PDB file of C-alpha atoms in Angstrom:
ATOM      1  CA  LYS J   1      20.390  20.513 -17.441  1.00 63.00           C
ATOM      2  CA  ASP J   2      22.902  20.470 -19.598  1.00 77.00           C
ATOM      3  CA  GLY J   3      20.684  20.258 -22.300  1.00 80.00           C
ATOM      4  CA  ARG J   4      21.456  16.707 -23.249  1.00 75.00           C
ATOM      5  CA  LYS J   5      18.025  14.538 -23.971  1.00 75.00           C
ATOM      6  CA  ARG J   6      18.114  11.711 -21.208  1.00 69.00           C
ATOM      7  CA  SER J   7      17.926   7.994 -22.533  1.00 68.00           C
ATOM      8  CA  GLN J   8      18.239   6.436 -18.938  1.00 67.00           C
ATOM      9  CA  PHE J   9      15.610   6.389 -16.119  1.00 70.00           C
ATOM     10  CA  VAL J  10      18.027   4.657 -13.891  1.00 76.00           C
ATOM     11  CA  GLY J  11      21.153   6.337 -13.808  1.00 77.00           C
ATOM     12  CA  PRO J  12      25.224   5.322 -15.010  1.00 75.00           C
ATOM     13  CA  GLY J  13      25.848   1.784 -14.784  1.00 81.00           C
ATOM     14  CA  GLU J  14      24.589  -1.810 -15.493  1.00 90.00           C
ATOM     15  CA  HIS J  15      20.936  -2.239 -15.196  1.00 93.00           C
ATOM     16  CA  ILE J  16      18.147  -5.001 -15.145  1.00 96.00           C
ATOM     17  CA  VAL J  17      14.455  -3.631 -15.140  1.00 96.00           C
ATOM     18  CA  LEU J  18      12.101  -6.889 -14.367  1.00 97.00           C
ATOM     19  CA  ARG J  19       8.434  -6.402 -14.453  1.00 96.00           C
ATOM     20  CA  THR J  20       5.377  -8.435 -14.143  1.00 97.00           C
ATOM     21  CA  GLY J  21       3.612  -9.203 -17.481  1.00 96.00           C
ATOM     22  CA  ASP J  22       0.301  -7.197 -16.067  1.00 97.00           C
ATOM     23  CA  ALA J  23       3.173  -4.182 -15.911  1.00 97.00           C
ATOM     24  CA  ASP J  24       1.571  -3.973 -11.859  1.00 98.00           C
ATOM     25  CA  ALA J  25       5.272  -4.639 -10.419  1.00 98.00           C
ATOM     26  CA  MET J  26       8.551  -3.385 -11.358  1.00 97.00           C
ATOM     27  CA  PHE J  27      11.912  -4.043  -9.903  1.00 98.00           C
ATOM     28  CA  VAL J  28      15.298  -2.170 -11.107  1.00 97.00           C
ATOM     29  CA  TRP J  29      19.064  -3.546 -10.228  1.00 97.00           C
ATOM     30  CA  ARG J  30      21.655  -1.055 -10.514  1.00 95.00           C
ATOM     31  CA  LYS J  31      25.417  -1.999 -10.682  1.00 95.00           C
ATOM     32  CA  PHE J  32      27.213   1.131 -10.137  1.00 92.00           C
ATOM     33  CA  ILE J  33      30.033   2.917  -8.125  1.00 88.00           C
ATOM     34  CA  ASP J  34      27.847   4.213  -5.206  1.00 87.00           C
ATOM     35  CA  ASP J  35      29.233   7.438  -3.894  1.00 86.00           C
ATOM     36  CA  SER J  36      27.944   6.672  -0.557  1.00 86.00           C
ATOM     37  CA  GLY J  37      30.387   3.892  -0.191  1.00 89.00           C
ATOM     38  CA  GLN J  38      27.751   0.865  -0.388  1.00 93.00           C
ATOM     39  CA  VAL J  39      29.134  -1.995  -2.305  1.00 94.00           C
ATOM     40  CA  GLY J  40      26.966  -4.765  -4.216  1.00 95.00           C
ATOM     41  CA  VAL J  41      24.232  -4.432  -6.640  1.00 97.00           C
ATOM     42  CA  ASN J  42      21.431  -1.622  -5.823  1.00 96.00           C
ATOM     43  CA  CYS J  43      17.984  -2.185  -5.938  1.00 97.00           C
ATOM     44  CA  ALA J  44      17.232   1.356  -7.491  1.00 95.00           C
ATOM     45  CA  VAL J  45      13.121   0.822  -7.969  1.00 95.00           C
ATOM     46  CA  PHE J  46      10.600  -1.243  -6.406  1.00 96.00           C
ATOM     47  CA  ARG J  47       6.733  -0.831  -6.836  1.00 95.00           C
ATOM     48  CA  ASN J  48       4.470  -3.483  -6.362  1.00 96.00           C
ATOM     49  CA  GLU J  49       0.741  -2.808  -7.256  1.00 96.00           C
ATOM     50  CA  SER J  50       0.144  -6.609  -8.065  1.00 97.00           C
ATOM     51  CA  ARG J  51      -1.691  -8.983  -6.062  1.00 97.00           C
ATOM     52  CA  LEU J  52       1.936 -11.022  -5.368  1.00 97.00           C
ATOM     53  CA  ARG J  53       3.562 -10.650  -2.230  1.00 97.00           C
ATOM     54  CA  SER J  54       6.290  -8.081  -2.515  1.00 97.00           C
ATOM     55  CA  SER J  55       8.461 -10.413  -0.501  1.00 97.00           C
ATOM     56  CA  ASP J  56       8.043 -13.020  -3.368  1.00 98.00           C
ATOM     57  CA  LEU J  57       9.048 -10.837  -6.242  1.00 98.00           C
ATOM     58  CA  ILE J  58      12.022  -9.379  -3.966  1.00 98.00           C
ATOM     59  CA  ARG J  59      13.107 -12.947  -3.535  1.00 98.00           C
ATOM     60  CA  GLN J  60      12.347 -13.526  -7.640  1.00 98.00           C
ATOM     61  CA  ALA J  61      14.660 -10.373  -8.517  1.00 98.00           C
ATOM     62  CA  ASP J  62      17.473 -11.392  -5.866  1.00 98.00           C
ATOM     63  CA  ALA J  63      17.611 -14.932  -7.878  1.00 97.00           C
ATOM     64  CA  VAL J  64      17.709 -12.934 -11.097  1.00 98.00           C
ATOM     65  CA  ALA J  65      20.898 -10.449  -9.715  1.00 97.00           C
ATOM     66  CA  ASP J  66      22.519 -13.561  -8.340  1.00 97.00           C
ATOM     67  CA  PHE J  67      22.856 -15.248 -11.578  1.00 97.00           C
ATOM     68  CA  CYS J  68      23.645 -12.000 -13.423  1.00 97.00           C
ATOM     69  CA  TRP J  69      26.545 -10.904 -10.848  1.00 96.00           C
ATOM     70  CA  PRO J  70      27.153 -13.883  -8.662  1.00 96.00           C
ATOM     71  CA  GLY J  71      28.543 -13.166  -5.302  1.00 95.00           C
ATOM     72  CA  GLU J  72      27.256  -9.503  -4.921  1.00 96.00           C
ATOM     73  CA  ARG J  73      25.759  -7.922  -2.059  1.00 96.00           C
ATOM     74  CA  HIS J  74      22.321  -6.869  -2.696  1.00 97.00           C
ATOM     75  CA  TYR J  75      21.250  -3.526  -0.955  1.00 97.00           C
ATOM     76  CA  THR J  76      18.461  -1.004  -1.298  1.00 97.00           C
ATOM     77  CA  TYR J  77      17.688   2.645   0.560  1.00 95.00           C
ATOM     78  CA  VAL J  78      14.338   2.963   2.046  1.00 95.00           C
ATOM     79  CA  ASN J  79      12.732   6.635   2.784  1.00 92.00           C
ATOM     80  CA  SER J  80      10.485   5.833   5.783  1.00 89.00           C
ATOM     81  CA  GLU J  81       8.592   9.042   4.734  1.00 87.00           C
ATOM     82  CA  ALA J  82       7.656   8.335   1.486  1.00 86.00           C
ATOM     83  CA  ILE J  83       6.201   4.842   2.307  1.00 83.00           C
ATOM     84  CA  ARG J  84       2.592   4.224   3.736  1.00 81.00           C
ATOM     85  CA  SER J  85       3.705   1.408   6.021  1.00 82.00           C
ATOM     86  CA  THR J  86       4.072   1.578   9.652  1.00 85.00           C
ATOM     87  CA  ASN J  87       7.038  -0.600   9.077  1.00 89.00           C
ATOM     88  CA  PRO J  88       9.168   0.562   5.604  1.00 90.00           C
ATOM     89  CA  GLY J  89      11.023  -2.101   4.645  1.00 93.00           C
ATOM     90  CA  PHE J  90       9.582  -5.357   5.766  1.00 94.00           C
ATOM     91  CA  CYS J  91       8.737  -6.643   2.511  1.00 95.00           C
ATOM     92  CA  PHE J  92      12.477  -6.718   2.015  1.00 97.00           C
ATOM     93  CA  VAL J  93      12.860  -8.572   5.754  1.00 96.00           C
ATOM     94  CA  ALA J  94      10.171 -10.799   4.933  1.00 96.00           C
ATOM     95  CA  ALA J  95      12.499 -11.855   1.759  1.00 97.00           C
ATOM     96  CA  GLY J  96      15.519 -12.606   3.866  1.00 96.00           C
ATOM     97  CA  TRP J  97      17.208  -9.190   3.751  1.00 97.00           C
ATOM     98  CA  ARG J  98      18.104  -7.221   7.269  1.00 97.00           C
ATOM     99  CA  ARG J  99      18.527  -3.592   8.123  1.00 95.00           C
ATOM    100  CA  CYS J 100      22.422  -2.503   8.166  1.00 94.00           C
ATOM    101  CA  GLY J 101      22.305   1.430   9.006  1.00 93.00           C
ATOM    102  CA  MET J 102      21.306   4.702   8.149  1.00 93.00           C
ATOM    103  CA  THR J 103      22.774   6.979   5.462  1.00 92.00           C
ATOM    104  CA  LYS J 104      23.875  11.007   6.710  1.00 91.00           C
ATOM    105  CA  SER J 105      20.175  12.036   5.342  1.00 91.00           C
ATOM    106  CA  GLY J 106      18.266   9.692   6.968  1.00 92.00           C
ATOM    107  CA  LEU J 107      17.524   6.769   4.608  1.00 93.00           C
ATOM    108  CA  LYS J 108      17.465   3.425   5.914  1.00 95.00           C
ATOM    109  CA  ILE J 109      19.695   0.942   4.415  1.00 96.00           C
ATOM    110  CA  LEU J 110      18.670  -2.581   3.940  1.00 97.00           C
ATOM    111  CA  GLU J 111      20.872  -5.632   2.291  1.00 97.00           C
ATOM    112  CA  ARG J 112      20.891  -9.311   1.532  1.00 96.00           C
ATOM    113  CA  PRO J 113      24.330 -10.434   2.319  1.00 82.00           C
ATOM    114  CA  THR J 114      26.567 -11.989  -0.338  1.00 80.00           C
ATOM    115  CA  VAL J 115      24.913 -15.599  -1.613  1.00 71.00           C
ATOM    116  CA  HIS J 116      27.548 -18.109  -2.679  1.00 66.00           C
ATOM    117  CA  ARG J 117      26.730 -20.362  -5.311  1.00 61.00           C
ATOM    118  CA  GLY J 118      24.831 -23.609  -3.792  1.00 60.00           C
ATOM    119  CA  THR J 119      23.623 -21.821  -0.650  1.00 56.00           C
ATOM    120  CA  GLU J 120      20.561 -19.913  -0.279  1.00 56.00           C
ATOM    121  CA  ALA J 121      19.406 -16.554   0.914  1.00 49.00           C
TER     122      ALA J 121
END
């Protein structure tokens, strides 16, 4: 919009982009100051078209984020209207996350509370 060429696909802040070897699943963590007031490390992108269980991929991504940002809460937004599932966000719940609210625009907020070293999610 301002004429600059974009060099990022996620937005400002710290990022970790994870993908499977076949590039059929992707998970992106983003650590930034969220205007919504949410605090922690944000799952900015998650897409799984592989044969692997989504909940297993989420647990692996959680482990990476725990290593890089120890003690941080993990959270994401789920747009129920953009997902074919009858239970949007269930793969996160199956990975140990919980539903914790809604945004003003109607997105579900899911979180994996802070895990301290030596404990598991």
